[in-house]
Amino acid sequence: MLGLDSEEAPERAHEYAAIIKFSEDCYFDWRSPTELGRLKDEHRASLGNRAMSGAGQTYRDAHVAARFSQHRNADFVRLLKTRSSQATPDFALLLAGSEQRFEITEADRPERRRTLEYRDETFPNEARLLTEDEWTSASEYKAVVRAIVLKKSAKIYDSCHGLIVWSNAFGITDDEAITSQWWSDACASGRKSFKEIWVHHRDRFEQIASS
């Protein structure tokens, strides 16, 4: 449940009400990928920089679901509500009449604190150079990806077809080392748990595993 500090309650209650309305009423019905994309854009505008905080989790799920469903030319897409004691995937697609459910996980540079970045009202509209300590290597990033994929693979899902790894990382010293084979190695632990594994990196989707 979203909480409000006593000092901000009067001014921001309407904003949180909008978040709740979007998360409960807009995303869980079947919609075309285009319509879901429009809804999540409206949601993003209402959230502002809070889209990258805990309050924006549903928005971020909808963003990935909309982008992926458009990439796959899906007929319909919706987010999924948690309905059982088992882990529920994040969203579902209808592809040629067949429902496929997908889990989303985000990957980022080690030690990055994205929420703190977005607390700065000028970010990301004003560019900020990374400090030397904020850069990472492809090998360090691979360890991050391996850990999050392993964590998702250990869950017992209520019917999950595939995993999507959404890569937020930039500032990688040897970014050219991140190839299809690199992703295949990093996501290897997910092959037994998911029929498909997709990654989104450098603003494009790539299928890494299929069974």
Coordinates of C-alpha atoms in Angstrom, one line a residue:
M1 CA 0.0 0.0 0.0
L2 CA 1.3 3.5 -0.9
G3 CA 1.9 5.7 2.1
L4 CA 1.9 9.5 2.4
D5 CA 4.0 11.6 4.8
S6 CA 1.8 13.8 7.0
E7 CA 3.3 17.0 5.5
E8 CA 2.7 16.0 1.9
A9 CA -0.7 14.3 2.2
P10 CA -2.9 17.3 1.3
E11 CA -0.8 18.3 -1.7
R12 CA -0.1 14.9 -3.1
A13 CA -3.1 12.8 -2.2
H14 CA -4.6 13.4 -5.6
E15 CA -1.4 12.2 -7.3
Y16 CA -1.4 8.9 -5.4
A17 CA -5.1 8.5 -6.1
A18 CA -4.2 8.7 -9.8
I19 CA -1.5 6.1 -9.4
I20 CA -3.9 3.7 -7.7
K21 CA -6.6 4.3 -10.4
F22 CA -4.1 3.5 -13.1
S23 CA -2.7 0.4 -11.4
E24 CA -6.1 -1.1 -10.5
D25 CA -8.4 0.0 -13.4
C26 CA -6.4 0.5 -16.5
Y27 CA -3.8 -2.2 -17.0
F28 CA -5.5 -5.5 -16.1
D29 CA -8.0 -5.8 -19.0
W30 CA -7.1 -7.1 -22.4
R31 CA -6.0 -4.2 -24.7
S32 CA -4.3 -3.7 -27.9
P33 CA -0.5 -3.0 -27.7
T34 CA -1.2 0.5 -29.0
E35 CA -3.8 1.2 -26.4
L36 CA -1.7 0.0 -23.6
G37 CA 1.1 2.2 -24.9
R38 CA -1.1 5.2 -24.8
L39 CA -2.3 4.4 -21.3
K40 CA 1.2 3.9 -19.9
D41 CA 2.3 7.2 -21.5
E42 CA -0.5 9.0 -19.7
H43 CA 0.5 7.3 -16.5
R44 CA 4.1 8.4 -16.9
A45 CA 3.0 12.0 -17.3
S46 CA 1.1 11.8 -14.0
L47 CA 4.0 10.2 -12.2
G48 CA 6.8 12.4 -13.3
N49 CA 10.2 11.3 -11.9
R50 CA 8.3 9.0 -9.4
A51 CA 7.9 6.6 -12.3
M52 CA 11.4 5.3 -11.4
S53 CA 10.6 4.8 -7.7
G54 CA 8.5 2.2 -5.9
A55 CA 5.3 4.1 -6.8
G56 CA 6.1 3.5 -10.5
Q57 CA 6.5 -0.3 -10.5
T58 CA 3.1 -0.9 -12.2
Y59 CA 3.9 1.8 -14.8
R60 CA 7.3 0.2 -15.6
D61 CA 5.7 -3.2 -16.0
A62 CA 3.2 -1.7 -18.4
H63 CA 6.0 0.1 -20.3
V64 CA 7.8 -3.2 -20.9
A65 CA 4.6 -5.1 -21.7
A66 CA 3.5 -2.5 -24.2
R67 CA 6.9 -2.4 -25.9
F68 CA 7.3 -6.2 -26.0
S69 CA 3.7 -6.8 -27.3
Q70 CA 4.3 -4.3 -30.1
H71 CA 7.6 -6.0 -31.0
R72 CA 5.8 -9.4 -31.1
N73 CA 2.8 -8.0 -33.0
A74 CA 0.5 -9.4 -30.3
D75 CA -3.2 -9.2 -30.6
F76 CA -3.8 -8.2 -27.0
V77 CA -1.8 -7.6 -23.8
R78 CA -2.6 -7.1 -20.1
L79 CA -0.9 -7.0 -16.8
L80 CA -1.6 -9.8 -14.3
K81 CA -2.8 -9.5 -10.8
T82 CA -1.4 -11.8 -8.1
R83 CA -4.0 -14.5 -7.5
S84 CA -2.4 -17.4 -5.8
S85 CA 0.4 -18.4 -3.3
Q86 CA 2.6 -19.1 -6.3
A87 CA 4.5 -16.3 -8.1
T88 CA 2.4 -14.6 -10.8
P89 CA 4.1 -13.5 -14.0
D90 CA 3.9 -9.7 -14.8
F91 CA 1.9 -9.7 -18.0
A92 CA 0.2 -11.8 -20.7
L93 CA 0.0 -11.7 -24.4
L94 CA -2.5 -13.1 -26.8
L95 CA -0.6 -14.3 -29.9
A96 CA -2.7 -15.9 -32.6
G97 CA -5.3 -16.9 -30.0
S98 CA -2.7 -18.4 -27.6
E99 CA -2.0 -16.8 -24.2
Q100 CA 1.6 -16.5 -23.2
R101 CA 2.7 -15.2 -19.8
F102 CA 6.0 -13.3 -19.1
E103 CA 8.0 -12.3 -16.1
I104 CA 10.0 -9.1 -16.2
T105 CA 13.3 -8.3 -14.5
E106 CA 15.4 -5.2 -14.7
A107 CA 19.2 -5.2 -14.8
D108 CA 21.4 -2.2 -14.0
R109 CA 25.0 -1.3 -13.1
P110 CA 26.2 -2.5 -9.7
E111 CA 25.6 -0.1 -6.9
R112 CA 23.4 2.2 -9.0
R113 CA 20.7 4.0 -7.0
R114 CA 18.3 5.0 -9.7
T115 CA 15.6 6.3 -7.2
L116 CA 18.1 8.8 -5.8
E117 CA 19.0 10.0 -9.3
Y118 CA 15.3 10.7 -10.1
R119 CA 14.8 12.6 -6.8
D120 CA 16.7 15.4 -8.5
E121 CA 14.1 17.4 -10.4
T122 CA 16.5 18.3 -13.2
F123 CA 17.2 14.6 -13.9
P124 CA 17.1 13.2 -16.6
N125 CA 16.3 16.5 -18.5
E126 CA 19.8 17.7 -17.7
A127 CA 22.7 15.4 -18.6
R128 CA 25.0 14.2 -15.8
L129 CA 28.4 12.7 -16.4
L130 CA 29.1 9.5 -14.6
T131 CA 31.9 9.6 -12.1
E132 CA 34.8 7.2 -12.4
D133 CA 33.4 5.0 -9.7
E134 CA 30.1 4.7 -11.4
W135 CA 31.4 3.0 -14.6
T136 CA 31.4 -0.8 -14.7
S137 CA 32.8 -3.5 -16.9
A138 CA 31.0 -6.1 -19.0
S139 CA 32.2 -8.9 -16.6
E140 CA 30.8 -7.1 -13.5
Y141 CA 27.5 -6.5 -15.3
K142 CA 27.3 -10.2 -16.3
A143 CA 27.5 -11.1 -12.6
V144 CA 24.5 -8.8 -12.0
V145 CA 22.5 -10.4 -14.8
R146 CA 23.4 -13.9 -13.7
A147 CA 22.2 -13.1 -10.2
I148 CA 18.8 -11.7 -11.1
V149 CA 18.1 -14.4 -13.7
L150 CA 19.0 -17.1 -11.1
K151 CA 16.7 -15.4 -8.6
K152 CA 13.8 -15.5 -11.1
S153 CA 14.5 -19.1 -12.1
A154 CA 14.2 -20.2 -8.5
K155 CA 10.6 -19.1 -8.2
I156 CA 7.6 -21.4 -8.7
Y157 CA 5.4 -19.6 -11.1
D158 CA 1.7 -19.9 -11.8
S159 CA 2.2 -20.7 -15.5
C160 CA 5.0 -18.6 -16.9
H161 CA 6.1 -18.9 -20.6
G162 CA 9.1 -16.6 -20.7
L163 CA 11.4 -14.1 -19.0
I164 CA 12.3 -10.6 -20.2
V165 CA 15.5 -9.0 -19.0
W166 CA 15.2 -5.2 -19.4
S167 CA 18.7 -3.8 -19.4
N168 CA 19.0 -0.3 -18.0
A169 CA 22.8 -0.3 -17.9
F170 CA 24.9 2.4 -19.5
G171 CA 28.4 3.5 -18.6
I172 CA 30.0 0.1 -19.4
T173 CA 33.7 0.5 -20.2
D174 CA 33.8 -2.4 -22.7
D175 CA 30.2 -2.3 -23.9
E176 CA 31.3 -3.9 -27.2
A177 CA 31.8 -7.1 -25.2
I178 CA 28.1 -7.4 -24.6
T179 CA 27.1 -9.7 -27.5
S180 CA 24.4 -12.3 -28.1
Q181 CA 26.8 -14.9 -26.7
W182 CA 27.4 -12.7 -23.7
W183 CA 23.7 -12.6 -23.0
S184 CA 23.3 -16.3 -23.6
D185 CA 26.0 -17.1 -21.0
A186 CA 24.6 -14.5 -18.5
C187 CA 21.0 -15.9 -18.8
A188 CA 22.0 -19.6 -18.9
S189 CA 20.3 -20.5 -15.5
G190 CA 16.9 -19.5 -16.9
R191 CA 16.8 -22.1 -19.6
K192 CA 15.3 -24.8 -17.4
S193 CA 12.6 -22.5 -16.0
F194 CA 11.5 -20.5 -19.0
K195 CA 10.6 -21.6 -22.6
E196 CA 11.8 -18.2 -23.9
I197 CA 14.3 -15.6 -22.7
W198 CA 14.4 -12.2 -24.2
V199 CA 16.6 -9.2 -23.5
H200 CA 16.1 -5.5 -24.2
H201 CA 19.5 -3.8 -24.5
R202 CA 20.6 -0.8 -26.6
D203 CA 16.9 -0.1 -27.3
R204 CA 16.1 -3.4 -29.1
F205 CA 14.7 -6.8 -28.2
E206 CA 16.7 -10.0 -28.8
Q207 CA 15.6 -13.5 -28.1
I208 CA 18.3 -15.4 -26.3
A209 CA 16.7 -18.7 -25.6
S210 CA 13.8 -20.8 -27.0
S211 CA 12.7 -24.3 -26.3

